[in-house]
Amino acid sequence: SYCPGSNIYTSRLRSVKRDMAGYYRPPILVSRIKFDNYDTDSSGYIELDELKAVLYDLGMRTTETDLVGALLALDKAKDGRVSYEEFQEWYRERAERVDALTLTEDSQRVLSQAIAFFKAYDKDMSGQIDREEFKPMYDQLKKDWKAIGNEIGTFDEVLKSFDRNGDEKISLEEFVQWLVNAGTICVQTEAD
């Protein structure tokens, strides 16, 4: 019989806990996995050079000014680095502000592939594809389009179609927006 205050219940509970001790693992938080991924030197902190990868994965520019600004915003202890606790607080706040829009499964797959494709050509990890970096990207796009029986425009025409702000660089945001405009990525609203 069940009796929370009894010695029998307590001793059984201790026995079960002892038996399960080798099997139970507390859940690992996503924020811890992300933090450990960015903490490439396993120092327990994300330093300025490691913060570049955080910003890059968010599709943000990674200029020196952006990096220092992000470090100042995240580094509550003002010790020049980001602890796990600081990162976790920021990560939790960021997750709470997630947009109501969601992507279809196919669009999530395409977006993941598009980001990987973009990163492959963003050799300096600046978050932008400049003219030099775009040349091999253009060649690959041209080859891929030709394989499905389509032609694309000239180098300058295609660069201009991606480059919405006219700075002759393609940001990750511009690249993804081009895919959305082309109907490659579909955003699903709550009404869908």
Tab-separated table of C-alpha atoms in Angstrom:
chain	number	residue	atom	x	y	z
A	1	SER	CA	0.000	0.000	0.000
A	2	TYR	CA	1.016	3.588	-0.599
A	3	CYS	CA	1.791	5.641	2.453
A	4	PRO	CA	4.094	8.662	1.830
A	5	GLY	CA	5.189	8.927	5.432
A	6	SER	CA	6.020	5.266	5.920
A	7	ASN	CA	9.521	3.901	6.183
A	8	ILE	CA	8.694	1.215	3.603
A	9	TYR	CA	7.828	3.832	0.968
A	10	THR	CA	10.895	5.909	1.827
A	11	SER	CA	13.263	2.938	1.690
A	12	ARG	CA	11.761	1.771	-1.653
A	13	LEU	CA	12.137	5.277	-3.069
A	14	ARG	CA	15.777	5.388	-1.952
A	15	SER	CA	16.338	1.968	-3.506
A	16	VAL	CA	14.810	3.066	-6.834
A	17	LYS	CA	16.841	6.295	-6.823
A	18	ARG	CA	19.997	4.303	-6.096
A	19	ASP	CA	19.228	1.838	-8.913
A	20	MET	CA	18.407	4.643	-11.364
A	21	ALA	CA	21.384	6.816	-10.449
A	22	GLY	CA	23.470	5.367	-13.249
A	23	TYR	CA	20.721	5.822	-15.839
A	24	TYR	CA	19.181	9.189	-15.154
A	25	ARG	CA	20.694	12.154	-16.904
A	26	PRO	CA	19.204	15.590	-16.442
A	27	PRO	CA	18.019	17.146	-19.703
A	28	ILE	CA	20.570	19.291	-21.474
A	29	LEU	CA	19.235	22.713	-22.361
A	30	VAL	CA	19.426	23.843	-25.975
A	31	SER	CA	21.115	27.012	-24.741
A	32	ARG	CA	23.904	24.891	-23.197
A	33	ILE	CA	24.411	22.961	-26.430
A	34	LYS	CA	24.542	26.216	-28.424
A	35	PHE	CA	26.890	27.847	-25.914
A	36	ASP	CA	29.269	24.873	-25.938
A	37	ASN	CA	29.218	24.898	-29.738
A	38	TYR	CA	30.325	28.547	-29.825
A	39	ASP	CA	32.827	28.151	-26.968
A	40	THR	CA	35.343	26.543	-29.310
A	41	ASP	CA	38.267	26.711	-26.864
A	42	SER	CA	36.166	25.206	-24.017
A	43	SER	CA	37.127	28.061	-21.715
A	44	GLY	CA	33.615	28.355	-20.306
A	45	TYR	CA	33.230	31.749	-21.971
A	46	ILE	CA	32.472	33.118	-25.400
A	47	GLU	CA	35.188	35.602	-26.259
A	48	LEU	CA	35.119	38.232	-29.004
A	49	ASP	CA	36.517	35.956	-31.735
A	50	GLU	CA	33.955	33.243	-30.874
A	51	LEU	CA	31.109	35.761	-30.780
A	52	LYS	CA	31.606	36.298	-34.512
A	53	ALA	CA	30.141	32.823	-35.179
A	54	VAL	CA	27.086	33.616	-33.009
A	55	LEU	CA	26.328	36.764	-35.010
A	56	TYR	CA	27.043	35.041	-38.296
A	57	ASP	CA	24.630	32.199	-37.512
A	58	LEU	CA	21.967	34.801	-36.779
A	59	GLY	CA	22.507	36.286	-40.225
A	60	MET	CA	23.980	39.470	-38.795
A	61	ARG	CA	26.946	41.408	-40.053
A	62	THR	CA	30.179	40.683	-38.284
A	63	THR	CA	32.147	43.889	-38.521
A	64	GLU	CA	34.448	44.768	-35.632
A	65	THR	CA	31.945	47.410	-34.507
A	66	ASP	CA	29.079	44.899	-34.551
A	67	LEU	CA	31.130	42.394	-32.559
A	68	VAL	CA	32.110	44.895	-29.887
A	69	GLY	CA	28.516	46.169	-29.673
A	70	ALA	CA	27.183	42.633	-29.238
A	71	LEU	CA	29.813	41.883	-26.590
A	72	LEU	CA	28.890	45.024	-24.651
A	73	ALA	CA	25.198	44.078	-24.796
A	74	LEU	CA	25.717	40.470	-23.651
A	75	ASP	CA	28.562	40.945	-21.142
A	76	LYS	CA	26.657	41.954	-17.994
A	77	ALA	CA	29.691	41.316	-15.760
A	78	LYS	CA	31.786	43.671	-17.930
A	79	ASP	CA	34.711	41.258	-17.945
A	80	GLY	CA	35.170	41.211	-21.722
A	81	ARG	CA	33.595	37.809	-22.298
A	82	VAL	CA	30.195	36.128	-22.191
A	83	SER	CA	29.532	33.518	-19.511
A	84	TYR	CA	27.031	30.711	-19.959
A	85	GLU	CA	24.625	32.457	-17.563
A	86	GLU	CA	24.772	35.661	-19.643
A	87	PHE	CA	24.295	33.706	-22.851
A	88	GLN	CA	21.422	31.670	-21.372
A	89	GLU	CA	19.566	34.816	-20.262
A	90	TRP	CA	19.941	36.363	-23.713
A	91	TYR	CA	18.996	33.099	-25.459
A	92	ARG	CA	15.837	32.682	-23.330
A	93	GLU	CA	14.753	36.281	-24.006
A	94	ARG	CA	15.395	35.839	-27.717
A	95	ALA	CA	13.352	32.612	-27.828
A	96	GLU	CA	10.389	34.370	-26.200
A	97	ARG	CA	10.313	36.958	-28.998
A	98	VAL	CA	10.043	34.406	-31.807
A	99	ASP	CA	7.770	35.609	-34.544
A	100	ALA	CA	4.283	34.117	-34.963
A	101	LEU	CA	5.182	33.185	-38.530
A	102	THR	CA	6.408	29.677	-39.173
A	103	LEU	CA	7.889	27.945	-42.191
A	104	THR	CA	6.517	24.858	-43.850
A	105	GLU	CA	8.670	21.748	-43.466
A	106	ASP	CA	9.804	21.978	-47.084
A	107	SER	CA	10.677	25.647	-46.621
A	108	GLN	CA	12.648	24.856	-43.460
A	109	ARG	CA	14.649	22.302	-45.431
A	110	VAL	CA	15.208	24.734	-48.316
A	111	LEU	CA	16.176	27.537	-45.924
A	112	SER	CA	18.676	25.300	-44.150
A	113	GLN	CA	20.207	24.339	-47.498
A	114	ALA	CA	20.201	27.980	-48.645
A	115	ILE	CA	22.056	29.113	-45.516
A	116	ALA	CA	24.643	26.364	-45.983
A	117	PHE	CA	24.998	27.356	-49.660
A	118	PHE	CA	25.434	31.024	-48.691
A	119	LYS	CA	28.028	30.211	-46.025
A	120	ALA	CA	30.021	28.098	-48.492
A	121	TYR	CA	30.649	31.208	-50.610
A	122	ASP	CA	31.011	33.718	-47.756
A	123	LYS	CA	34.699	32.909	-47.357
A	124	ASP	CA	35.502	35.752	-44.935
A	125	MET	CA	32.393	35.080	-42.766
A	126	SER	CA	31.384	38.719	-43.091
A	127	GLY	CA	27.717	37.856	-43.526
A	128	GLN	CA	27.908	39.262	-47.056
A	129	ILE	CA	28.893	37.930	-50.455
A	130	ASP	CA	31.014	40.544	-52.268
A	131	ARG	CA	31.645	40.614	-56.047
A	132	GLU	CA	34.673	38.311	-55.808
A	133	GLU	CA	32.846	35.786	-53.637
A	134	PHE	CA	29.812	35.986	-55.924
A	135	LYS	CA	31.737	34.879	-59.037
A	136	PRO	CA	31.939	31.180	-58.068
A	137	MET	CA	28.417	31.369	-56.607
A	138	TYR	CA	27.119	32.755	-59.907
A	139	ASP	CA	28.897	29.988	-61.833
A	140	GLN	CA	27.235	27.364	-59.629
A	141	LEU	CA	23.799	29.015	-59.942
A	142	LYS	CA	24.204	29.206	-63.711
A	143	LYS	CA	25.167	25.517	-63.857
A	144	ASP	CA	22.246	24.486	-61.605
A	145	TRP	CA	19.700	26.502	-63.608
A	146	LYS	CA	21.013	25.162	-66.916
A	147	ALA	CA	20.649	21.591	-65.575
A	148	ILE	CA	16.897	22.155	-65.165
A	149	GLY	CA	16.549	23.797	-68.577
A	150	ASN	CA	16.571	27.436	-67.497
A	151	GLU	CA	18.877	30.317	-68.274
A	152	ILE	CA	19.826	33.066	-65.863
A	153	GLY	CA	20.963	36.555	-66.710
A	154	THR	CA	24.433	37.990	-66.843
A	155	PHE	CA	26.653	38.217	-63.788
A	156	ASP	CA	25.698	41.871	-63.174
A	157	GLU	CA	21.969	41.237	-63.741
A	158	VAL	CA	21.894	38.377	-61.254
A	159	LEU	CA	23.985	40.290	-58.698
A	160	LYS	CA	21.570	43.223	-59.001
A	161	SER	CA	18.552	40.938	-58.511
A	162	PHE	CA	19.985	39.766	-55.167
A	163	ASP	CA	21.454	43.111	-54.060
A	164	ARG	CA	18.381	45.057	-52.929
A	165	ASN	CA	20.280	47.977	-51.358
A	166	GLY	CA	22.720	48.494	-54.258
A	167	ASP	CA	25.983	48.121	-52.305
A	168	GLU	CA	27.232	45.351	-54.660
A	169	LYS	CA	27.185	42.874	-51.790
A	170	ILE	CA	24.605	40.234	-50.981
A	171	SER	CA	23.687	39.866	-47.312
A	172	LEU	CA	22.159	36.669	-45.984
A	173	GLU	CA	18.912	38.615	-45.523
A	174	GLU	CA	18.943	39.682	-49.198
A	175	PHE	CA	19.690	36.134	-50.306
A	176	VAL	CA	16.817	34.687	-48.263
A	177	GLN	CA	14.461	37.484	-49.361
A	178	TRP	CA	15.277	36.668	-52.989
A	179	LEU	CA	14.347	33.020	-52.310
A	180	VAL	CA	11.072	34.108	-50.684
A	181	ASN	CA	10.270	36.413	-53.625
A	182	ALA	CA	11.061	33.594	-56.057
A	183	GLY	CA	8.575	31.364	-54.215
A	184	THR	CA	11.286	28.939	-53.113
A	185	ILE	CA	10.549	29.538	-49.424
A	186	CYS	CA	6.933	29.812	-48.285
A	187	VAL	CA	5.953	31.464	-45.025
A	188	GLN	CA	2.968	29.930	-43.289
A	189	THR	CA	0.785	32.181	-41.138
A	190	GLU	CA	-1.536	31.105	-38.316
A	191	ALA	CA	-4.493	31.414	-40.722
A	192	ASP	CA	-2.937	28.751	-43.009
